[in-house]
């Protein structure tokens, strides 16, 4: 991952892709647009996966509707600051190697996996 992010052309391309994606999700409501990708896990099982509702959440957050984003997918909405922190840690890996090692420790990786699994179970048991 680090070598990919070192190339300035790659960083610019990734930034452009993120901006285009954000503009698209701002303009298009995934709940009503018929050509949005659907969750294969949900279609096969009828259960919600960890990411179900993320497209609607992104659309709501881009419109400043935090409550709507939370309703669409509470776990991912709450996780966004953590994801931003992980990106910052990755981009500052060489300057802060001790922080990188702590963040990507086996304990935190396992805890994240457990949180994902717990959210998937809870959201399906409660129907949220």
PDB file of C-alpha atoms in Angstrom:
ATOM      1  CA  UNK A   1       0.000   0.000   0.000  1.00  0.00           C
ATOM      2  CA  UNK A   2       2.793   2.393   0.890  1.00  0.00           C
ATOM      3  CA  UNK A   3       4.535   2.205  -2.499  1.00  0.00           C
ATOM      4  CA  UNK A   4       1.263   2.897  -4.267  1.00  0.00           C
ATOM      5  CA  UNK A   5       0.641   6.021  -2.180  1.00  0.00           C
ATOM      6  CA  UNK A   6       4.194   7.319  -2.740  1.00  0.00           C
ATOM      7  CA  UNK A   7       3.578   8.044  -6.426  1.00  0.00           C
ATOM      8  CA  UNK A   8       2.195  11.580  -6.868  1.00  0.00           C
ATOM      9  CA  UNK A   9       0.346  10.610 -10.066  1.00  0.00           C
ATOM     10  CA  UNK A  10      -1.391   7.796  -8.237  1.00  0.00           C
ATOM     11  CA  UNK A  11      -2.355  10.105  -5.376  1.00  0.00           C
ATOM     12  CA  UNK A  12      -3.817  12.630  -7.799  1.00  0.00           C
ATOM     13  CA  UNK A  13      -5.708   9.923  -9.667  1.00  0.00           C
ATOM     14  CA  UNK A  14      -7.092   8.507  -6.420  1.00  0.00           C
ATOM     15  CA  UNK A  15      -8.130  11.987  -5.285  1.00  0.00           C
ATOM     16  CA  UNK A  16      -9.894  12.612  -8.599  1.00  0.00           C
ATOM     17  CA  UNK A  17     -11.725   9.268  -8.375  1.00  0.00           C
ATOM     18  CA  UNK A  18     -12.883  10.071  -4.826  1.00  0.00           C
ATOM     19  CA  UNK A  19     -14.115  13.521  -5.899  1.00  0.00           C
ATOM     20  CA  UNK A  20     -15.984  12.107  -8.909  1.00  0.00           C
ATOM     21  CA  UNK A  21     -17.520   9.406  -6.692  1.00  0.00           C
ATOM     22  CA  UNK A  22     -18.592  11.981  -4.104  1.00  0.00           C
ATOM     23  CA  UNK A  23     -20.200  14.175  -6.775  1.00  0.00           C
ATOM     24  CA  UNK A  24     -22.009  11.127  -8.184  1.00  0.00           C
ATOM     25  CA  UNK A  25     -23.320  10.043  -4.771  1.00  0.00           C
ATOM     26  CA  UNK A  26     -24.326  13.613  -3.985  1.00  0.00           C
ATOM     27  CA  UNK A  27     -26.321  13.881  -7.218  1.00  0.00           C
ATOM     28  CA  UNK A  28     -27.837  10.385  -7.340  1.00  0.00           C
ATOM     29  CA  UNK A  29     -30.037   8.919  -4.604  1.00  0.00           C
ATOM     30  CA  UNK A  30     -29.078   5.232  -4.397  1.00  0.00           C
ATOM     31  CA  UNK A  31     -32.463   4.389  -2.868  1.00  0.00           C
ATOM     32  CA  UNK A  32     -34.271   5.401  -6.065  1.00  0.00           C
ATOM     33  CA  UNK A  33     -31.658   5.007  -8.816  1.00  0.00           C
ATOM     34  CA  UNK A  34     -32.272   1.588 -10.434  1.00  0.00           C
ATOM     35  CA  UNK A  35     -28.702   0.868 -11.550  1.00  0.00           C
ATOM     36  CA  UNK A  36     -26.913   1.001  -8.187  1.00  0.00           C
ATOM     37  CA  UNK A  37     -25.110  -2.191  -7.130  1.00  0.00           C
ATOM     38  CA  UNK A  38     -26.970  -4.287  -4.595  1.00  0.00           C
ATOM     39  CA  UNK A  39     -25.538  -6.388  -1.788  1.00  0.00           C
ATOM     40  CA  UNK A  40     -25.065  -9.970  -2.965  1.00  0.00           C
ATOM     41  CA  UNK A  41     -25.103 -11.279   0.613  1.00  0.00           C
ATOM     42  CA  UNK A  42     -28.459  -9.593   1.275  1.00  0.00           C
ATOM     43  CA  UNK A  43     -29.929 -10.836  -1.990  1.00  0.00           C
ATOM     44  CA  UNK A  44     -28.861 -14.425  -1.264  1.00  0.00           C
ATOM     45  CA  UNK A  45     -29.703 -14.616   2.448  1.00  0.00           C
ATOM     46  CA  UNK A  46     -32.124 -11.784   3.183  1.00  0.00           C
ATOM     47  CA  UNK A  47     -29.783 -10.716   6.003  1.00  0.00           C
ATOM     48  CA  UNK A  48     -28.007  -7.373   6.280  1.00  0.00           C
ATOM     49  CA  UNK A  49     -24.220  -7.427   6.025  1.00  0.00           C
ATOM     50  CA  UNK A  50     -21.963  -4.904   7.769  1.00  0.00           C
ATOM     51  CA  UNK A  51     -21.970  -2.636   4.707  1.00  0.00           C
ATOM     52  CA  UNK A  52     -25.666  -2.781   3.815  1.00  0.00           C
ATOM     53  CA  UNK A  53     -26.999   0.762   3.634  1.00  0.00           C
ATOM     54  CA  UNK A  54     -23.576   2.327   3.054  1.00  0.00           C
ATOM     55  CA  UNK A  55     -24.592   3.856  -0.276  1.00  0.00           C
ATOM     56  CA  UNK A  56     -27.662   5.490   1.271  1.00  0.00           C
ATOM     57  CA  UNK A  57     -25.515   6.559   4.239  1.00  0.00           C
ATOM     58  CA  UNK A  58     -22.959   8.207   1.966  1.00  0.00           C
ATOM     59  CA  UNK A  59     -25.691  10.031   0.042  1.00  0.00           C
ATOM     60  CA  UNK A  60     -27.251  11.282   3.286  1.00  0.00           C
ATOM     61  CA  UNK A  61     -23.924  12.410   4.772  1.00  0.00           C
ATOM     62  CA  UNK A  62     -22.967  14.263   1.592  1.00  0.00           C
ATOM     63  CA  UNK A  63     -26.229  16.178   1.990  1.00  0.00           C
ATOM     64  CA  UNK A  64     -25.408  16.967   5.616  1.00  0.00           C
ATOM     65  CA  UNK A  65     -28.026  14.561   6.973  1.00  0.00           C
ATOM     66  CA  UNK A  66     -26.102  12.863   9.780  1.00  0.00           C
ATOM     67  CA  UNK A  67     -29.241  11.306  11.277  1.00  0.00           C
ATOM     68  CA  UNK A  68     -30.161   9.857   7.874  1.00  0.00           C
ATOM     69  CA  UNK A  69     -26.670   8.447   7.497  1.00  0.00           C
ATOM     70  CA  UNK A  70     -26.923   6.925  10.962  1.00  0.00           C
ATOM     71  CA  UNK A  71     -30.298   5.356  10.120  1.00  0.00           C
ATOM     72  CA  UNK A  72     -28.924   3.873   6.896  1.00  0.00           C
ATOM     73  CA  UNK A  73     -25.849   2.317   8.542  1.00  0.00           C
ATOM     74  CA  UNK A  74     -24.989   3.340  12.091  1.00  0.00           C
ATOM     75  CA  UNK A  75     -21.804   1.265  12.316  1.00  0.00           C
ATOM     76  CA  UNK A  76     -20.177   2.701   9.206  1.00  0.00           C
ATOM     77  CA  UNK A  77     -21.283   6.247  10.102  1.00  0.00           C
ATOM     78  CA  UNK A  78     -19.641   5.933  13.511  1.00  0.00           C
ATOM     79  CA  UNK A  79     -16.568   4.267  11.935  1.00  0.00           C
ATOM     80  CA  UNK A  80     -15.815   7.076   9.460  1.00  0.00           C
ATOM     81  CA  UNK A  81     -13.588   9.091  11.837  1.00  0.00           C
ATOM     82  CA  UNK A  82     -11.655   5.888  12.603  1.00  0.00           C
ATOM     83  CA  UNK A  83     -11.242   5.189   8.877  1.00  0.00           C
ATOM     84  CA  UNK A  84      -9.975   8.747   8.355  1.00  0.00           C
ATOM     85  CA  UNK A  85      -7.516   8.191  11.213  1.00  0.00           C
ATOM     86  CA  UNK A  86      -6.319   4.932   9.599  1.00  0.00           C
ATOM     87  CA  UNK A  87      -5.716   6.753   6.324  1.00  0.00           C
ATOM     88  CA  UNK A  88      -3.753   9.449   8.173  1.00  0.00           C
ATOM     89  CA  UNK A  89      -1.683   6.752   9.946  1.00  0.00           C
ATOM     90  CA  UNK A  90      -0.965   5.085   6.599  1.00  0.00           C
ATOM     91  CA  UNK A  91       0.095   8.353   4.985  1.00  0.00           C
ATOM     92  CA  UNK A  92       2.356   9.154   7.964  1.00  0.00           C
ATOM     93  CA  UNK A  93       3.746   5.651   8.363  1.00  0.00           C
ATOM     94  CA  UNK A  94       7.402   6.625   7.980  1.00  0.00           C
ATOM     95  CA  UNK A  95       7.180   9.624  10.311  1.00  0.00           C
ATOM     96  CA  UNK A  96       5.264   7.757  13.017  1.00  0.00           C
ATOM     97  CA  UNK A  97       6.224   4.065  12.778  1.00  0.00           C
ATOM     98  CA  UNK A  98       5.407   3.428  16.453  1.00  0.00           C
ATOM     99  CA  UNK A  99       1.835   4.605  15.904  1.00  0.00           C
ATOM    100  CA  UNK A 100       1.527   2.500  12.757  1.00  0.00           C
ATOM    101  CA  UNK A 101       2.638  -0.626  14.648  1.00  0.00           C
ATOM    102  CA  UNK A 102       0.159   0.050  17.456  1.00  0.00           C
ATOM    103  CA  UNK A 103      -2.771   0.720  15.138  1.00  0.00           C
ATOM    104  CA  UNK A 104      -2.096  -2.333  12.998  1.00  0.00           C
ATOM    105  CA  UNK A 105      -1.418  -4.626  15.954  1.00  0.00           C
ATOM    106  CA  UNK A 106      -3.055  -8.064  15.924  1.00  0.00           C
ATOM    107  CA  UNK A 107      -5.179  -7.144  18.960  1.00  0.00           C
ATOM    108  CA  UNK A 108      -6.753  -4.133  17.233  1.00  0.00           C
ATOM    109  CA  UNK A 109      -7.258  -6.029  13.988  1.00  0.00           C
ATOM    110  CA  UNK A 110      -9.041  -8.844  15.848  1.00  0.00           C
ATOM    111  CA  UNK A 111     -11.095  -6.315  17.848  1.00  0.00           C
ATOM    112  CA  UNK A 112     -12.187  -4.670  14.603  1.00  0.00           C
ATOM    113  CA  UNK A 113     -13.231  -8.040  13.177  1.00  0.00           C
ATOM    114  CA  UNK A 114     -15.202  -8.820  16.341  1.00  0.00           C
ATOM    115  CA  UNK A 115     -16.915  -5.411  16.142  1.00  0.00           C
ATOM    116  CA  UNK A 116     -17.884  -6.075  12.510  1.00  0.00           C
ATOM    117  CA  UNK A 117     -19.301  -9.497  13.396  1.00  0.00           C
ATOM    118  CA  UNK A 118     -21.140  -8.150  16.454  1.00  0.00           C
ATOM    119  CA  UNK A 119     -22.719  -5.347  14.411  1.00  0.00           C
ATOM    120  CA  UNK A 120     -23.867  -7.801  11.757  1.00  0.00           C
ATOM    121  CA  UNK A 121     -25.485 -10.043  14.375  1.00  0.00           C
ATOM    122  CA  UNK A 122     -27.096  -7.171  16.307  1.00  0.00           C
ATOM    123  CA  UNK A 123     -28.482  -5.405  13.248  1.00  0.00           C
ATOM    124  CA  UNK A 124     -30.096  -8.620  12.007  1.00  0.00           C
ATOM    125  CA  UNK A 125     -31.495  -9.576  15.427  1.00  0.00           C
ATOM    126  CA  UNK A 126     -32.981  -6.103  15.954  1.00  0.00           C
ATOM    127  CA  UNK A 127     -33.929  -5.599  12.307  1.00  0.00           C
ATOM    128  CA  UNK A 128     -31.963  -2.354  11.911  1.00  0.00           C
TER     129      UNK A 128
END
